[in-house]
């Protein structure tokens, strides 16, 4: 039985992937908070990724082509994320904002993992009855 | 090759810790040498060190980490102080003082420790996310 065919699992899995990827970008922003001319990065909102817009990915038509680092169809980065401030050296990372985003991401991750867990418990209950 | 974003996050955040740690070391060197005059009469005293960062692509994770670009020297002028009895005084009796400003070093130190704490915070958040994933196995 493939759990990814059950839509709750698929949705929760996609959400967890998205949040982990977002946390990675937050870490990149935080460590580059003192790098001159660094532009902060963020992902597009999860809703817009779910609304059917599939990212365009190059297809490998020859075994000589290099595979990309990111798995195909991974979350897209927003072109110009909202930033709170830009310092005179051209750095657009605000540590306060990144901390805020980080705790948001962690809470959402915990919530999504909870949904996943509940769904497993529901399946288990069904097996026990059956 | 790390493709798991959460493990990559830990790797990125530790590069931030390392960079800010180096920056704190440079600040400490500057403060420690704030009174280091020249060993010879009329010579140049300690010149303040500067540090700059750059973002670099980390091949093992495919992410942008931070690296120390270079540790340079502050080219600003030295202050002259009149002290004829000083061993480093020139023939007119002036001593060149290091171009270290304690106030600037303090600011630099505060900023470095703030950025350091932010990276630690990211590590803590990421670890709690990883633990949440491990908890899924337990239920």
mmCIF file of C-alpha atoms in Angstrom:
data_model
loop_
_atom_site.group_PDB
_atom_site.id
_atom_site.type_symbol
_atom_site.label_atom_id
_atom_site.label_comp_id
_atom_site.label_asym_id
_atom_site.label_seq_id
_atom_site.Cartn_x
_atom_site.Cartn_y
_atom_site.Cartn_z
ATOM 1 C CA UNK A 1 0.000 0.000 0.000
ATOM 2 C CA UNK A 2 1.404 3.356 -1.020
ATOM 3 C CA UNK A 3 0.606 6.007 1.580
ATOM 4 C CA UNK A 4 1.406 8.860 -0.797
ATOM 5 C CA UNK A 5 -1.812 8.030 -2.688
ATOM 6 C CA UNK A 6 -3.859 9.136 0.310
ATOM 7 C CA UNK A 7 -4.323 12.857 -0.200
ATOM 8 C CA UNK A 8 -3.787 13.888 3.426
ATOM 9 C CA UNK A 9 -0.411 12.151 3.461
ATOM 10 C CA UNK A 10 0.542 13.674 0.146
ATOM 11 C CA UNK A 11 -0.463 17.161 1.230
ATOM 12 C CA UNK A 12 1.227 16.863 4.617
ATOM 13 C CA UNK A 13 4.365 15.477 2.974
ATOM 14 C CA UNK A 14 4.500 18.342 0.501
ATOM 15 C CA UNK A 15 3.986 20.831 3.323
ATOM 16 C CA UNK A 16 6.790 19.279 5.407
ATOM 17 C CA UNK A 17 9.130 19.402 2.408
ATOM 18 C CA UNK A 18 8.200 23.028 1.823
ATOM 19 C CA UNK A 19 8.807 24.003 5.462
ATOM 20 C CA UNK A 20 12.155 22.209 5.628
ATOM 21 C CA UNK A 21 13.240 23.981 2.440
ATOM 22 C CA UNK A 22 12.092 27.306 3.876
ATOM 23 C CA UNK A 23 14.076 26.681 7.055
ATOM 24 C CA UNK A 24 17.149 26.091 4.903
ATOM 25 C CA UNK A 25 16.682 29.471 3.197
ATOM 26 C CA UNK A 26 16.172 31.154 6.579
ATOM 27 C CA UNK A 27 19.510 29.694 7.722
ATOM 28 C CA UNK A 28 21.188 31.026 4.559
ATOM 29 C CA UNK A 29 19.756 34.479 5.274
ATOM 30 C CA UNK A 30 20.778 34.439 8.925
ATOM 31 C CA UNK A 31 24.390 33.446 8.332
ATOM 32 C CA UNK A 32 24.679 36.071 5.592
ATOM 33 C CA UNK A 33 23.217 38.823 7.785
ATOM 34 C CA UNK A 34 26.582 40.626 7.754
ATOM 35 C CA UNK A 35 27.574 39.958 4.147
ATOM 36 C CA UNK A 36 27.580 43.151 2.052
ATOM 37 C CA UNK A 37 25.121 43.260 -0.906
ATOM 38 C CA UNK A 38 23.421 40.016 0.116
ATOM 39 C CA UNK A 39 19.761 39.764 -0.939
ATOM 40 C CA UNK A 40 17.515 37.832 1.424
ATOM 41 C CA UNK A 41 15.666 34.829 -0.042
ATOM 42 C CA UNK A 42 12.314 33.283 0.669
ATOM 43 C CA UNK A 43 9.935 30.764 -0.902
ATOM 44 C CA UNK A 44 6.678 31.567 -2.620
ATOM 45 C CA UNK A 45 3.654 31.048 -0.368
ATOM 46 C CA UNK A 46 2.628 27.406 -0.065
ATOM 47 C CA UNK A 47 -0.889 28.133 -1.385
ATOM 48 C CA UNK A 48 0.445 29.429 -4.687
ATOM 49 C CA UNK A 49 2.524 26.264 -5.110
ATOM 50 C CA UNK A 50 -0.536 24.115 -4.462
ATOM 51 C CA UNK A 51 -2.703 25.985 -6.977
ATOM 52 C CA UNK A 52 -1.572 23.862 -9.835
ATOM 53 C CA UNK A 53 1.372 25.981 -10.965
ATOM 54 C CA UNK A 54 3.986 23.354 -11.554
ATOM 55 C CA UNK A 55 7.516 24.713 -11.768
ATOM 56 C CA UNK A 56 9.160 24.207 -15.139
ATOM 57 C CA UNK A 57 12.022 21.762 -14.884
ATOM 58 C CA UNK A 58 14.459 20.757 -17.603
ATOM 59 C CA UNK A 59 14.126 17.150 -18.683
ATOM 60 C CA UNK A 60 17.150 14.929 -19.082
ATOM 61 C CA UNK A 61 17.139 13.639 -22.622
ATOM 62 C CA UNK A 62 20.675 12.285 -22.537
ATOM 63 C CA UNK A 63 22.619 10.420 -19.931
ATOM 64 C CA UNK A 64 25.357 13.021 -20.352
ATOM 65 C CA UNK A 65 23.141 15.743 -18.844
ATOM 66 C CA UNK A 66 23.856 16.702 -15.270
ATOM 67 C CA UNK A 67 21.064 16.177 -12.798
ATOM 68 C CA UNK A 68 20.185 19.302 -10.804
ATOM 69 C CA UNK A 69 20.837 19.540 -7.097
ATOM 70 C CA UNK A 70 17.200 20.137 -6.236
ATOM 71 C CA UNK A 71 14.692 17.342 -6.725
ATOM 72 C CA UNK A 72 12.366 17.993 -9.648
ATOM 73 C CA UNK A 73 9.295 20.038 -8.827
ATOM 74 C CA UNK A 74 10.708 21.438 -5.604
ATOM 75 C CA UNK A 75 9.452 24.701 -4.159
ATOM 76 C CA UNK A 76 10.175 27.853 -6.104
ATOM 77 C CA UNK A 77 11.821 30.920 -4.704
ATOM 78 C CA UNK A 78 9.981 34.208 -4.726
ATOM 79 C CA UNK A 79 11.640 36.813 -6.942
ATOM 80 C CA UNK A 80 11.514 39.631 -4.439
ATOM 81 C CA UNK A 81 10.506 38.728 -0.899
ATOM 82 C CA UNK A 82 9.177 41.419 1.455
ATOM 83 C CA UNK A 83 12.040 42.683 3.523
ATOM 84 C CA UNK A 84 11.746 44.894 6.558
ATOM 85 C CA UNK A 85 14.901 46.890 6.006
ATOM 86 C CA UNK A 86 17.971 47.277 3.801
ATOM 87 C CA UNK A 87 21.175 48.392 5.487
ATOM 88 C CA UNK A 88 23.526 50.944 3.864
ATOM 89 C CA UNK A 89 25.888 48.149 2.727
ATOM 90 C CA UNK A 90 23.095 46.684 0.580
ATOM 91 C CA UNK A 91 22.215 43.769 2.842
ATOM 92 C CA UNK A 92 18.486 43.123 3.062
ATOM 93 C CA UNK A 93 18.465 40.574 5.908
ATOM 94 C CA UNK A 94 16.734 41.581 9.116
ATOM 95 C CA UNK A 95 17.592 39.161 11.918
ATOM 96 C CA UNK A 96 14.332 39.971 13.739
ATOM 97 C CA UNK A 97 12.342 39.060 10.648
ATOM 98 C CA UNK A 98 14.290 35.836 10.130
ATOM 99 C CA UNK A 99 13.753 34.799 13.755
ATOM 100 C CA UNK A 100 10.059 35.496 13.307
ATOM 101 C CA UNK A 101 9.924 33.405 10.132
ATOM 102 C CA UNK A 102 11.938 30.647 11.810
ATOM 103 C CA UNK A 103 9.545 30.259 14.705
ATOM 104 C CA UNK A 104 6.575 30.409 12.315
ATOM 105 C CA UNK A 105 8.145 27.624 10.264
ATOM 106 C CA UNK A 106 8.837 25.503 13.319
ATOM 107 C CA UNK A 107 5.266 25.852 14.583
ATOM 108 C CA UNK A 108 3.819 25.033 11.167
ATOM 109 C CA UNK A 109 6.140 22.026 10.928
ATOM 110 C CA UNK A 110 4.969 20.777 14.308
ATOM 111 C CA UNK A 111 1.330 21.274 13.297
ATOM 112 C CA UNK A 112 1.777 19.407 10.008
ATOM 113 C CA UNK A 113 3.600 16.560 11.719
ATOM 114 C CA UNK A 114 0.657 16.410 14.121
ATOM 115 C CA UNK A 115 -1.785 16.071 11.217
ATOM 116 C CA UNK A 116 0.366 13.288 9.792
ATOM 117 C CA UNK A 117 0.444 11.499 13.124
ATOM 118 C CA UNK A 118 -3.335 11.781 13.631
ATOM 119 C CA UNK A 119 -3.913 10.320 10.209
ATOM 120 C CA UNK A 120 -1.696 7.347 11.008
ATOM 121 C CA UNK A 121 -3.668 6.842 14.217
ATOM 122 C CA UNK A 122 -6.926 6.898 12.257
ATOM 123 C CA UNK A 123 -5.630 4.232 9.883
ATOM 124 C CA UNK A 124 -4.477 2.149 12.800
ATOM 125 C CA UNK A 125 -7.899 2.412 14.438
ATOM 126 C CA UNK A 126 -9.473 1.228 11.199
ATOM 127 C CA UNK A 127 -7.183 -1.813 11.046
ATOM 128 C CA UNK A 128 -7.948 -2.698 14.626
ATOM 129 C CA UNK A 129 -11.698 -2.680 13.964
ATOM 130 C CA UNK A 130 -11.350 -4.639 10.746
ATOM 131 C CA UNK B 1 26.258 15.029 -0.516
ATOM 132 C CA UNK B 2 23.480 16.176 1.794
ATOM 133 C CA UNK B 3 20.094 16.555 0.127
ATOM 134 C CA UNK B 4 17.990 16.676 3.272
ATOM 135 C CA UNK B 5 17.173 20.380 3.790
ATOM 136 C CA UNK B 6 17.178 20.117 7.579
ATOM 137 C CA UNK B 7 20.662 18.602 7.715
ATOM 138 C CA UNK B 8 21.804 21.230 5.213
ATOM 139 C CA UNK B 9 20.366 23.892 7.534
ATOM 140 C CA UNK B 10 22.573 22.705 10.384
ATOM 141 C CA UNK B 11 25.596 22.818 8.109
ATOM 142 C CA UNK B 12 24.751 26.365 6.956
ATOM 143 C CA UNK B 13 24.134 27.627 10.484
ATOM 144 C CA UNK B 14 27.452 26.220 11.693
ATOM 145 C CA UNK B 15 29.247 28.118 8.915
ATOM 146 C CA UNK B 16 27.684 31.254 10.420
ATOM 147 C CA UNK B 17 28.946 30.333 13.880
ATOM 148 C CA UNK B 18 32.419 29.815 12.489
ATOM 149 C CA UNK B 19 32.470 33.143 10.621
ATOM 150 C CA UNK B 20 31.200 35.139 13.600
ATOM 151 C CA UNK B 21 33.694 33.330 15.842
ATOM 152 C CA UNK B 22 36.547 34.454 13.594
ATOM 153 C CA UNK B 23 35.151 37.978 13.711
ATOM 154 C CA UNK B 24 35.140 37.904 17.522
ATOM 155 C CA UNK B 25 38.754 36.739 17.445
ATOM 156 C CA UNK B 26 39.728 39.712 15.278
ATOM 157 C CA UNK B 27 37.905 42.084 17.659
ATOM 158 C CA UNK B 28 39.738 40.530 20.611
ATOM 159 C CA UNK B 29 43.086 40.987 18.842
ATOM 160 C CA UNK B 30 42.278 44.640 18.191
ATOM 161 C CA UNK B 31 41.201 45.345 21.765
ATOM 162 C CA UNK B 32 44.189 43.496 23.203
ATOM 163 C CA UNK B 33 46.534 45.563 21.044
ATOM 164 C CA UNK B 34 44.807 48.906 21.617
ATOM 165 C CA UNK B 35 47.962 50.165 23.358
ATOM 166 C CA UNK B 36 50.641 48.314 21.400
ATOM 167 C CA UNK B 37 53.074 50.944 20.177
ATOM 168 C CA UNK B 38 56.022 50.383 17.868
ATOM 169 C CA UNK B 39 58.965 48.300 19.124
ATOM 170 C CA UNK B 40 61.420 50.848 17.664
ATOM 171 C CA UNK B 41 61.594 54.609 18.051
ATOM 172 C CA UNK B 42 59.452 56.430 15.476
ATOM 173 C CA UNK B 43 58.043 53.185 14.007
ATOM 174 C CA UNK B 44 54.438 52.290 13.193
ATOM 175 C CA UNK B 45 52.277 50.863 16.009
ATOM 176 C CA UNK B 46 49.699 48.061 15.763
ATOM 177 C CA UNK B 47 47.372 48.571 12.805
ATOM 178 C CA UNK B 48 43.740 47.654 13.368
ATOM 179 C CA UNK B 49 42.563 44.461 11.612
ATOM 180 C CA UNK B 50 39.321 44.319 9.672
ATOM 181 C CA UNK B 51 37.290 41.323 8.519
ATOM 182 C CA UNK B 52 34.861 40.977 5.644
ATOM 183 C CA UNK B 53 32.420 38.214 4.771
ATOM 184 C CA UNK B 54 31.242 36.797 1.498
ATOM 185 C CA UNK B 55 28.600 34.233 0.636
ATOM 186 C CA UNK B 56 29.931 31.063 -0.959
ATOM 187 C CA UNK B 57 28.333 28.016 -2.541
ATOM 188 C CA UNK B 58 28.797 24.904 -0.445
ATOM 189 C CA UNK B 59 29.093 21.955 -2.816
ATOM 190 C CA UNK B 60 28.121 19.251 -0.346
ATOM 191 C CA UNK B 61 24.701 20.821 0.336
ATOM 192 C CA UNK B 62 24.151 23.065 -2.693
ATOM 193 C CA UNK B 63 23.445 25.982 -0.362
ATOM 194 C CA UNK B 64 24.908 29.400 0.150
ATOM 195 C CA UNK B 65 27.027 29.472 3.279
ATOM 196 C CA UNK B 66 29.101 32.349 4.623
ATOM 197 C CA UNK B 67 32.860 32.533 4.520
ATOM 198 C CA UNK B 68 35.509 34.964 5.691
ATOM 199 C CA UNK B 69 36.559 36.829 2.548
ATOM 200 C CA UNK B 70 39.665 38.407 3.961
ATOM 201 C CA UNK B 71 41.239 39.755 7.101
ATOM 202 C CA UNK B 72 42.618 43.130 6.093
ATOM 203 C CA UNK B 73 44.223 46.113 7.749
ATOM 204 C CA UNK B 74 42.572 49.417 8.532
ATOM 205 C CA UNK B 75 44.467 52.055 6.508
ATOM 206 C CA UNK B 76 43.298 55.021 8.571
ATOM 207 C CA UNK B 77 45.819 57.417 10.166
ATOM 208 C CA UNK B 78 47.426 56.923 13.559
ATOM 209 C CA UNK B 79 46.861 59.370 16.376
ATOM 210 C CA UNK B 80 49.944 61.228 17.584
ATOM 211 C CA UNK B 81 50.539 61.710 21.292
ATOM 212 C CA UNK B 82 53.270 63.878 22.796
ATOM 213 C CA UNK B 83 55.355 61.758 25.179
ATOM 214 C CA UNK B 84 59.146 62.322 24.829
ATOM 215 C CA UNK B 85 60.051 59.770 27.507
ATOM 216 C CA UNK B 86 58.276 56.930 25.649
ATOM 217 C CA UNK B 87 60.650 54.351 24.072
ATOM 218 C CA UNK B 88 58.708 54.543 20.744
ATOM 219 C CA UNK B 89 58.828 58.362 20.533
ATOM 220 C CA UNK B 90 60.358 59.937 17.421
ATOM 221 C CA UNK B 91 62.985 62.720 17.553
ATOM 222 C CA UNK B 92 60.296 65.403 18.093
ATOM 223 C CA UNK B 93 58.830 63.471 21.046
ATOM 224 C CA UNK B 94 55.634 62.221 19.397
ATOM 225 C CA UNK B 95 54.397 58.634 19.735
ATOM 226 C CA UNK B 96 52.117 57.033 17.128
ATOM 227 C CA UNK B 97 49.126 55.373 18.832
ATOM 228 C CA UNK B 98 47.305 52.370 17.267
ATOM 229 C CA UNK B 99 44.207 53.271 15.198
ATOM 230 C CA UNK B 100 41.963 51.086 17.371
ATOM 231 C CA UNK B 101 38.772 52.782 18.604
ATOM 232 C CA UNK B 102 37.354 50.910 21.604
ATOM 233 C CA UNK B 103 33.826 52.130 20.833
ATOM 234 C CA UNK B 104 33.914 50.706 17.288
ATOM 235 C CA UNK B 105 35.342 47.413 18.539
ATOM 236 C CA UNK B 106 32.584 47.163 21.141
ATOM 237 C CA UNK B 107 29.911 47.748 18.492
ATOM 238 C CA UNK B 108 31.509 45.141 16.271
ATOM 239 C CA UNK B 109 31.591 42.692 19.142
ATOM 240 C CA UNK B 110 27.920 43.269 19.970
ATOM 241 C CA UNK B 111 26.918 42.741 16.352
ATOM 242 C CA UNK B 112 29.014 39.597 16.064
ATOM 243 C CA UNK B 113 27.521 38.085 19.206
ATOM 244 C CA UNK B 114 24.010 39.009 18.074
ATOM 245 C CA UNK B 115 24.553 37.266 14.730
ATOM 246 C CA UNK B 116 26.122 34.316 16.538
ATOM 247 C CA UNK B 117 23.045 33.991 18.745
ATOM 248 C CA UNK B 118 20.779 34.158 15.691
ATOM 249 C CA UNK B 119 22.610 31.188 14.147
ATOM 250 C CA UNK B 120 22.352 29.267 17.418
ATOM 251 C CA UNK B 121 18.651 30.030 17.408
ATOM 252 C CA UNK B 122 18.283 28.590 13.901
ATOM 253 C CA UNK B 123 20.071 25.417 15.024
ATOM 254 C CA UNK B 124 17.710 25.069 17.976
ATOM 255 C CA UNK B 125 14.639 25.553 15.781
ATOM 256 C CA UNK B 126 15.914 23.033 13.252
ATOM 257 C CA UNK B 127 16.719 20.502 15.934
ATOM 258 C CA UNK B 128 13.212 20.776 17.337
ATOM 259 C CA UNK B 129 11.844 20.200 13.819
ATOM 260 C CA UNK B 130 14.025 17.104 13.449
ATOM 261 C CA UNK B 131 12.921 15.816 16.854
ATOM 262 C CA UNK B 132 9.309 16.316 15.817
ATOM 263 C CA UNK B 133 9.974 14.072 12.815
ATOM 264 C CA UNK B 134 11.572 11.415 15.000
ATOM 265 C CA UNK B 135 8.529 11.573 17.292
ATOM 266 C CA UNK B 136 6.404 10.407 14.368
ATOM 267 C CA UNK B 137 8.137 7.068 14.578
ATOM 268 C CA UNK B 138 7.346 6.733 18.251
ATOM 269 C CA UNK B 139 3.596 7.120 18.144
#
